[in-house]
Structure formats: structure tokens, C-alpha cells
Amino acid sequence: MEPAASRHLDVAELWSRAAASLSIGVVLVDAEYRTVYSDYADKTPTGGFAERILLERAISALKHDARLELYRSQTLEVFGPPKSYFQLVTTPLGGAPHPPFIITVENITERKRLEEVRRDFVANVSHELKTPVGGIVLLADALSQESDPATVLRLSKRILDEGDRLARLVTDLLDLSKLEETELHQIHDVNLNEVASECIERYRLGAEARGIRLQVELADELPVVSGDRWQLSSALSNLVDNAIKYSEPGAEVQLKIVTSQTNVEAIISDQGIGIPARDLSRIFERFYRVDADRSRATGGTGLGLSIVRHVIENHQGKIDVTSTEGVGTTFTIALPRVSA
């Protein structure tokens, strides 16, 4: 027969391997509150410094108050920097007055961040939807009490404008939701010269009506990338649309396609109001607006640049922006080029 000591060693080795295979830290504490096994330091790039401090506090608390129900699950915050969140779950092993117990340690910082992003997103969506819906209700109420034809026409047009704004917001939300799946379903070779030309023609009449010149400069070599044509067209359209919205009459908006050995670049430049340096790092966030009043006045939803960022990420590309207030802004998209 196999010796008992050998079987115990096998069980101990099996326990160690099982605990090590988990993504969370595992700590075993005996009835005398001594740590007899711990592996959290091996599962964190910092060697588990924050976890060790939290565990020492948790074990000390248990030692002075053994009512484990008070400590079964704790979420603790470490202010950092950077700020981190940890969840400690304590499970007694047996029913003795002072049993040994296991503490699992999980870094839930990313989970907390995602929860915060979700809460902010819901709050922002609620606010953005409330504004046009509230406007429609008030305008409709005023319209129902109005008999003057000119006023009725004016109020009706404003209701249509608010309805269009609401429709754009819903469309952008749906587009963003699709893009965040980060999976390209319609992958083809896409000629960016063609996409750029179509984009400029789509906006030419509206831009000329505002006294803004649209220019397109196409690449001499075939600028082919692999991806979803609709997504790429959406990204260029959002940038050209923004450039027009934030330009004054007499200004010029240019879309230029250039190629290198490895990339195809789309460069969208304008002579508009520019973006303050303090805002450049945040312009791709959902619902972030440099000038909220002007954005809403021009029909912006606050989602356009976020859509652009997701499109470029989905295509393994990069987007850069440079801007000078009162001079203009340039967005540069770089996408991997398909070899001829």
C-alpha cells in the first residue's frame, strides 16, 4: 500500500496546484490566525503589497472578532495612486469556535471601472434623450394652443428639428453599440480613394450652401485597406461633418489620402475654431463636447468621435489629432495597407 505520508504529500501538492491555477489569490489561515499558505504575491505585478496590507488588517480584525459573518465578503479601496479595489471573501473550514479559514483576494479595479463607465453612460444617455424629448413635449403643448399659421409653422419646424436630433442620437447609439462588438463582419478590400470621393460629394452641397469649400486630394497609388466599407465611410463622414460644422463661411475643409509602404492615411483638416489643448485627450470619449452649446446647436450628438475611434480600433489602425485654437484642426487616420 502507498504510505499515508505520501498520500498527504500528494494532496498537499494537488491543493497547491489547484490554488495556483486560479486567477484570484488564495490564503489559508489556521486556527491560531497564522498564514500557512499564500499565493497572491505571485499573481500581481507589484508582488501583492496592497493585498498583503489588506490581509493583515482582515486577519487582525478576525482575531479580535471571530464573527466570520461580519467579514465573509469585503470590498476594500486602496487610494494609490493608482486607486485600486479588492474583494476579500472569507470562508470558515469547519464549525469549531475558531476554525481555520480561507481568504480569497481578487483585484476588482477593472470591474469597478467598467461599472462606473456603465453608470456614466446610462446617465449621459438619459440626459441626452431627455433634452429633445422634453423639447418636443413643450413645443407640442404650445402648438396645441396656437392658431396663428406662421407660429404653427415655426413650432412645427422646431418639433421636426428636435425629432431629427432624437433620431440622430438613437442612430449613433445603435452604430456605437455595433462597433463596440469589435468584430468585423463584412471584410473586403476597400479603396479609400473611392470612399473619400463619395464622402466629399455627400457633403459638398451642404458645405457650399454655408460658403465652405470642400477639397479632396486622392492618392496616386492604389490605397487599398482590408475592412468594412460602411464603417470606414462612417468614420470619414463623421470627421468631414465635424470639420464643416465647426468652420466659418469662407473656410476650407480638405480630405487627403496618402500612401506609404505599410499604411494608407486619411488626413482631414479644417480652418475652424480649433480645439483647446486641455480637451484633446478627451475628445474621443462618449458624449464629451468641447463646446456643448455649439455642438447641440449644430445637431451634434456627442458620439461622432467615439464612433470614429472604435472604427479605427476595429481596423487595427491609429488616429491622431493636432489643433490650434482659431487656426484649425487636423485628424490623421493610419490604416494597414493591403499589399498589391
C-alpha positions as a printed Julia matrix, in Angstrom:
340×3 Matrix{Float64}:
   0.0    0.0     0.0
   1.01   3.59   -0.55
   2.32   5.23    2.66
  -0.05   7.71    4.34
   2.66  10.37    4.35
   2.98  10.05    0.58
  -0.77  10.38    0.11
  -0.75  13.5     2.3
   2.04  14.97    0.19
   0.06  14.25   -2.96
  -2.98  16.0    -1.52
  -0.87  18.97   -0.46
   0.71  19.17   -3.9
  -2.72  18.88   -5.54
  -4.05  21.69   -3.32
  -1.1   23.92   -4.17
  -1.5   23.34   -7.9
  -5.25  23.89   -7.78
  -4.9   27.17   -5.87
  -2.12  28.35   -8.18
  -4.32  27.73  -11.24
  -6.92  30.22  -10.02
  -6.77  33.83  -11.23
  -7.54  35.09   -7.71
  -5.22  34.98   -4.72
  -5.77  32.28   -2.1
  -4.73  32.5     1.54
  -5.13  29.69    4.1
  -5.17  30.76    7.77
  -5.07  28.23   10.62
  -6.98  28.3    13.92
  -4.16  30.33   15.5
  -4.53  33.03   12.78
  -1.24  32.1    11.18
  -0.94  32.23    7.4
   0.02  28.72    6.32
  -0.43  29.19    2.58
  -0.49  32.27    0.37
  -0.07  32.79   -3.37
  -1.46  36.26   -4.09
   2.02  37.78   -4.37
   2.71  35.56   -7.39
  -0.44  36.8    -9.16
   0.17  40.53   -9.16
   2.85  42.6   -10.92
   3.5   44.56   -7.71
   4.19  41.46   -5.62
   0.94  41.84   -3.71
   1.96  44.78   -1.5
  -1.54  46.24   -1.3
  -3.09  42.79   -0.86
  -0.71  41.99    2.0
  -1.67  45.14    3.89
  -5.37  44.41    3.41
  -4.95  40.79    4.52
  -3.07  41.77    7.65
  -5.92  44.12    8.56
  -8.56  41.48    7.77
  -6.83  38.77    9.8
  -6.27  41.15   12.69
  -9.97  42.04   12.65
 -10.92  38.36   12.65
  -8.56  37.66   15.53
 -10.3   40.23   17.7
 -13.81  39.44   16.48
 -14.27  35.92   15.23
 -17.8   36.5    13.99
 -16.94  35.49   10.44
 -20.31  36.57    9.11
 -19.1   40.14    9.51
 -16.21  39.54    7.14
 -17.43  36.98    4.63
 -17.22  39.49    1.8
 -15.49  42.85    1.9
 -14.71  45.35   -0.84
 -11.77  47.46    0.15
 -10.39  50.56   -1.53
  -6.72  51.43   -1.82
  -6.3   55.09   -2.74
  -2.99  54.6    -4.5
  -2.08  56.12   -6.86
  -3.47  54.45   -8.79
  -6.7   53.82   -6.91
  -7.47  50.09   -6.65
 -10.31  47.94   -5.36
 -10.01  44.47   -3.83
 -12.62  41.95   -2.78
 -11.78  39.67    0.14
 -14.05  36.67    0.72
 -13.59  34.67    3.95
 -14.83  31.08    4.23
 -14.53  29.08    7.51
 -13.35  25.48    7.26
 -15.46  23.66    9.81
 -17.78  24.57   12.64
 -15.36  24.93   15.54
 -15.43  28.18   17.58
 -12.14  29.24   15.98
 -11.87  27.27   12.74
  -9.19  27.69   10.1
 -10.4   29.65    7.12
  -9.64  30.54    3.53
  -9.48  34.11    2.27
  -9.68  34.74   -1.47
  -8.26  38.01   -2.75
  -9.44  39.44   -6.06
  -8.42  42.69   -7.69
 -11.74  44.12   -8.94
 -10.41  47.51  -10.06
 -11.28  46.9   -13.71
 -14.76  45.67  -12.76
 -15.32  48.83  -10.74
 -14.08  50.96  -13.63
 -16.48  49.27  -16.04
 -19.36  49.72  -13.59
 -18.52  53.42  -13.37
 -18.35  53.7   -17.16
 -21.75  51.98  -17.43
 -23.31  54.28  -14.83
 -21.9   57.36  -16.55
 -23.09  56.1   -19.93
 -26.64  55.48  -18.68
 -26.7   58.9   -17.01
 -25.43  60.61  -20.16
 -27.86  58.78  -22.43
 -30.74  59.65  -20.1
 -29.73  63.32  -20.16
 -29.23  63.41  -23.93
 -32.6   61.76  -24.58
 -34.39  63.93  -22.05
 -33.4   67.16  -23.78
 -35.03  66.57  -27.22
 -37.96  64.64  -25.75
 -38.65  67.45  -23.28
 -38.37  69.98  -26.08
 -40.85  68.06  -28.24
 -43.37  67.85  -25.38
 -43.16  71.59  -24.63
 -43.37  72.56  -28.3
 -46.28  70.23  -28.93
 -48.11  71.7   -25.94
 -47.56  75.22  -27.26
 -48.63  74.13  -30.75
 -51.88  72.68  -29.46
 -52.85  76.11  -28.13
 -51.76  78.13  -31.16
 -53.92  79.22  -34.09
 -51.67  81.71  -35.88
 -50.46  79.99  -39.12
 -46.97  81.5   -39.01
 -46.47  80.46  -35.39
 -47.85  76.99  -36.08
 -45.35  76.61  -38.94
 -42.47  77.81  -36.79
 -43.34  75.48  -33.89
 -43.85  72.56  -36.26
 -40.39  73.1   -37.74
 -38.83  73.14  -34.29
 -40.59  69.89  -33.41
 -39.2   68.35  -36.59
 -35.72  69.61  -35.71
 -35.92  68.05  -32.23
 -37.26  64.83  -33.76
 -34.34  64.74  -36.2
 -31.93  65.31  -33.34
 -33.51  62.46  -31.38
 -33.33  60.17  -34.42
 -29.61  61.01  -34.94
 -28.87  60.25  -31.29
 -30.62  56.87  -31.44
 -28.87  56.03  -34.73
 -25.46  56.95  -33.3
 -26.13  54.89  -30.17
 -27.03  51.87  -32.29
 -23.97  52.37  -34.5
 -21.72  52.67  -31.46
 -23.23  49.53  -29.94
 -22.46  47.59  -33.13
 -18.92  48.95  -33.31
 -18.16  48.06  -29.69
 -18.56  44.39  -30.59
 -15.06  44.91  -32.1
 -15.74  42.27  -34.73
 -15.71  42.98  -38.45
 -18.4   41.02  -40.26
 -18.03  42.48  -43.76
 -14.32  42.32  -44.58
 -13.32  43.29  -48.1
 -10.56  45.16  -49.88
 -11.61  48.82  -49.69
 -10.25  51.56  -51.95
 -10.03  54.66  -49.73
  -9.85  56.92  -52.79
 -13.4   55.85  -53.63
 -14.63  56.2   -50.03
 -13.11  59.68  -49.75
 -14.61  60.87  -53.05
 -18.06  59.62  -52.07
 -17.76  61.28  -48.68
 -16.86  64.68  -50.12
 -19.67  64.55  -52.69
 -22.14  63.65  -49.94
 -21.38  66.89  -48.07
 -20.49  69.22  -50.95
 -23.88  70.88  -51.48
 -24.45  71.5   -47.77
 -20.94  72.91  -47.33
 -21.24  75.2   -50.36
 -24.55  76.49  -49.02
 -22.63  77.64  -45.96
 -19.81  79.14  -48.01
 -17.31  76.41  -47.1
 -15.02  74.91  -49.77
 -14.5   71.13  -49.81
 -11.31  69.78  -51.34
 -10.28  66.17  -51.89
  -6.77  65.03  -52.82
  -6.51  61.38  -53.77
  -3.51  59.06  -53.61
  -1.58  58.31  -56.79
  -1.01  54.7   -55.77
  -3.96  52.41  -55.1
  -4.83  52.99  -51.4
  -6.41  49.63  -50.51
  -7.12  48.54  -46.94
  -8.89  45.48  -45.59
 -12.06  46.1   -43.66
 -15.7   47.09  -43.52
 -16.52  49.73  -46.15
 -19.56  51.01  -44.22
 -17.52  51.53  -41.03
 -14.69  53.3   -42.85
 -17.16  55.54  -44.68
 -18.84  56.33  -41.35
 -15.51  57.36  -39.8
 -14.55  59.71  -42.66
 -18.08  61.12  -42.81
 -18.09  61.94  -39.1
 -14.78  63.78  -39.38
 -15.75  65.74  -42.51
 -19.15  66.58  -40.98
 -17.45  67.88  -37.82
 -14.96  69.91  -39.85
 -17.83  71.62  -41.7
 -19.87  72.25  -38.54
 -17.0   73.99  -36.76
 -15.85  76.09  -39.71
 -16.96  79.58  -40.63
 -18.03  80.77  -44.1
 -15.04  81.21  -46.39
 -13.07  78.39  -44.76
 -11.75  75.28  -46.48
 -12.05  71.63  -45.45
  -9.68  69.15  -47.06
  -9.68  65.35  -47.17
  -6.39  63.92  -48.37
  -5.47  60.27  -48.99
  -1.78  59.33  -49.0
   0.04  56.0   -49.08
   3.27  54.67  -47.65
   4.82  51.25  -47.94
   2.82  49.91  -44.99
  -0.09  52.31  -44.4
  -2.84  54.29  -46.02
  -3.52  57.64  -44.36
  -6.65  59.75  -44.46
  -5.95  63.34  -43.38
  -8.91  65.61  -42.63
  -8.0   69.24  -41.99
 -10.1   72.35  -41.47
  -9.69  76.05  -40.78
 -12.23  76.07  -37.99
 -12.31  77.2   -34.39
  -9.8   74.58  -33.19
  -9.74  72.5   -30.01
  -8.19  73.72  -26.75
  -5.12  71.7   -25.74
  -6.75  70.73  -22.44
  -9.56  68.95  -24.3
  -7.54  66.99  -26.86
  -7.09  63.93  -24.65
 -10.84  63.6   -24.05
 -12.48  64.34  -27.4
 -12.93  60.63  -28.23
 -14.95  59.96  -25.07
 -18.65  59.3   -25.48
 -20.75  62.47  -25.04
 -17.71  64.64  -24.4
 -18.17  68.05  -26.0
 -15.6   70.84  -26.21
 -18.39  73.39  -26.68
 -21.66  71.79  -25.57
 -23.88  74.68  -26.67
 -22.39  74.89  -30.15
 -22.4   71.11  -30.54
 -26.11  70.89  -29.78
 -26.86  73.94  -31.92
 -25.21  72.25  -34.91
 -27.02  68.97  -34.3
 -24.14  67.06  -32.78
 -24.86  64.03  -30.58
 -21.51  63.9   -28.79
 -20.89  60.39  -30.16
 -19.29  61.05  -33.55
 -15.64  60.96  -32.49
 -16.23  57.95  -30.27
 -17.64  56.15  -33.32
 -14.54  57.16  -35.3
 -12.21  55.83  -32.6
 -13.99  52.46  -32.49
 -13.9   52.12  -36.28
 -10.16  52.76  -36.38
  -9.5   50.35  -33.49
 -11.59  47.68  -35.24
  -9.29  48.04  -38.25
  -6.05  47.9   -36.21
  -5.33  51.48  -37.16
  -4.35  54.66  -35.34
  -5.83  58.14  -35.17
  -4.0   61.32  -34.18
  -5.21  64.87  -33.82
  -3.45  68.23  -33.79
  -5.21  71.51  -33.28
  -4.61  75.2   -32.73
  -7.39  77.4   -31.41
  -8.55  79.88  -34.02
  -6.47  78.19  -36.73
  -7.94  74.74  -37.29
  -7.74  71.01  -36.61
  -6.21  68.06  -38.41
  -7.16  64.42  -37.87
  -4.84  61.75  -39.29
  -6.03  58.16  -39.66
  -3.44  55.49  -40.43
  -4.65  52.05  -41.56
  -2.63  48.98  -42.55
  -2.25  48.84  -46.32
  -3.09  45.73  -48.33
  -0.11  44.65  -50.39
  -0.64  44.78  -54.12
